[in-house]
């Protein structure tokens, strides 16, 4: 895998556009909360490989939280983002559906499949994809 493919500005610009945010600061906040929740549910090389694709300031967010004790449903994932950001479910859903599709664009198909394998069924939709067969 290559190292960082995106600059922070480019990454946040994509999240801003995808989420319809007014500014990069809102996109940065959404990115932080989503990556922290996602990182708690990924282990090993998958988390490391994804971190390498992210801008230098974003990759470490995948490993700042303790590993999750149990898997989250897609709705539970959104609820966890809402709790982390101290915001409502609508805003959390907006963050998730802004950040995860950008991650899916950065990851190759093999890495995305490995990530989705670590998450319960239904998460592919949050990444803007269909569940693998």
Coordinates of C-alpha atoms in Angstrom, one line a residue:
X1 CA 0.0 0.0 0.0
X2 CA 1.1 3.5 -0.6
X3 CA 1.5 6.0 2.2
X4 CA -0.7 9.1 2.6
X5 CA -2.5 9.6 -0.7
X6 CA -4.4 12.7 0.4
X7 CA -3.6 16.1 1.8
X8 CA -5.6 17.1 4.8
X9 CA -7.2 20.0 2.8
X10 CA -8.1 17.7 -0.1
X11 CA -9.6 15.1 2.3
X12 CA -11.6 17.7 4.2
X13 CA -12.8 19.3 1.0
X14 CA -14.2 16.0 -0.1
X15 CA -15.9 15.4 3.2
X16 CA -17.3 19.0 3.2
X17 CA -18.7 18.4 -0.3
X18 CA -20.1 15.0 0.5
X19 CA -21.7 16.2 3.8
X20 CA -22.8 19.6 2.6
X21 CA -20.9 21.3 5.4
X22 CA -20.5 25.0 5.4
X23 CA -16.8 24.9 6.3
X24 CA -13.8 22.6 6.7
X25 CA -14.0 22.8 10.5
X26 CA -17.4 21.1 10.5
X27 CA -15.9 18.4 8.2
X28 CA -12.9 18.0 10.5
X29 CA -15.1 17.5 13.5
X30 CA -17.3 15.0 11.6
X31 CA -14.1 13.2 10.5
X32 CA -12.7 13.0 14.0
X33 CA -15.8 11.4 15.5
X34 CA -16.4 8.9 12.7
X35 CA -12.7 7.8 12.6
X36 CA -12.6 7.4 16.4
X37 CA -15.7 5.2 16.3
X38 CA -14.6 3.2 13.3
X39 CA -11.1 2.7 14.7
X40 CA -12.6 1.1 17.8
X41 CA -14.1 -1.6 15.6
X42 CA -11.1 -2.3 13.4
X43 CA -8.0 -4.3 14.4
X44 CA -4.7 -5.3 12.9
X45 CA -3.5 -4.6 9.4
X46 CA -6.8 -3.4 8.2
X47 CA -6.7 -0.4 10.6
X48 CA -3.0 0.2 9.9
X49 CA -3.5 0.0 6.1
X50 CA -6.5 2.4 6.2
X51 CA -4.5 4.8 8.4
X52 CA -1.7 4.9 5.8
X53 CA -4.1 6.1 3.2
X54 CA -5.4 9.0 5.3
X55 CA -3.8 12.4 5.7
X56 CA -1.1 12.5 8.4
X57 CA -3.4 14.1 11.0
X58 CA -6.3 11.7 10.4
X59 CA -4.7 8.3 10.5
X60 CA -3.9 8.4 14.3
X61 CA -7.6 9.0 15.0
X62 CA -8.3 5.3 14.2
X63 CA -6.3 4.2 17.2
X64 CA -7.1 6.8 19.9
X65 CA -10.1 4.9 21.3
X66 CA -10.1 1.6 23.2
X67 CA -11.2 -1.4 21.2
X68 CA -14.9 -1.9 21.2
X69 CA -16.2 -4.7 23.5
X70 CA -19.0 -5.7 21.0
X71 CA -19.9 -5.0 17.4
X72 CA -22.3 -2.2 16.5
X73 CA -25.2 -2.4 14.1
X74 CA -25.1 0.3 11.4
X75 CA -27.7 2.2 13.5
X76 CA -25.6 1.6 16.6
X77 CA -22.6 3.0 14.7
X78 CA -24.5 6.2 14.0
X79 CA -25.6 6.4 17.7
X80 CA -22.0 6.0 18.8
X81 CA -20.9 8.9 16.6
X82 CA -23.8 11.0 18.0
X83 CA -22.6 10.2 21.5
X84 CA -19.0 10.9 20.7
X85 CA -19.8 14.3 19.2
X86 CA -22.5 15.1 21.7
X87 CA -25.0 15.7 18.8
X88 CA -28.2 14.4 17.5
X89 CA -28.8 11.4 15.3
X90 CA -29.5 13.4 12.2
X91 CA -26.1 15.2 12.5
X92 CA -24.3 12.0 13.3
X93 CA -25.9 10.3 10.2
X94 CA -24.7 13.2 8.1
X95 CA -21.2 12.8 9.5
X96 CA -21.1 9.1 8.9
X97 CA -22.5 9.3 5.3
X98 CA -20.0 12.1 4.6
X99 CA -16.9 10.5 5.9
X100 CA -17.2 6.8 5.2
X101 CA -17.9 7.1 1.4
X102 CA -14.7 9.2 1.2
X103 CA -12.8 6.4 3.0
X104 CA -14.3 3.9 0.6
X105 CA -12.9 5.9 -2.4
X106 CA -9.4 5.9 -0.8
X107 CA -9.4 2.2 -0.1
X108 CA -8.9 -0.4 -2.8
X109 CA -11.6 -3.1 -3.1
X110 CA -9.6 -5.7 -1.1
X111 CA -9.1 -3.4 1.9
X112 CA -12.7 -2.2 1.9
X113 CA -13.8 -5.9 1.9
X114 CA -11.5 -6.6 4.8
X115 CA -12.9 -3.6 6.7
X116 CA -16.5 -4.6 6.0
X117 CA -15.7 -8.2 7.2
X118 CA -14.8 -6.8 10.6
X119 CA -18.1 -5.0 10.9
X120 CA -21.6 -6.6 11.2
X121 CA -23.7 -6.9 8.0
X122 CA -25.3 -3.7 6.8
X123 CA -22.3 -1.3 7.2
X124 CA -21.5 -1.3 3.5
X125 CA -24.4 1.1 2.9
X126 CA -22.8 3.6 5.3
X127 CA -19.7 3.5 3.0
X128 CA -22.0 4.1 0.0
X129 CA -21.6 0.5 -1.2
X130 CA -23.8 -2.6 -1.3
X131 CA -23.1 -5.5 1.1
X132 CA -20.8 -8.0 -0.4
X133 CA -22.4 -11.3 -1.6

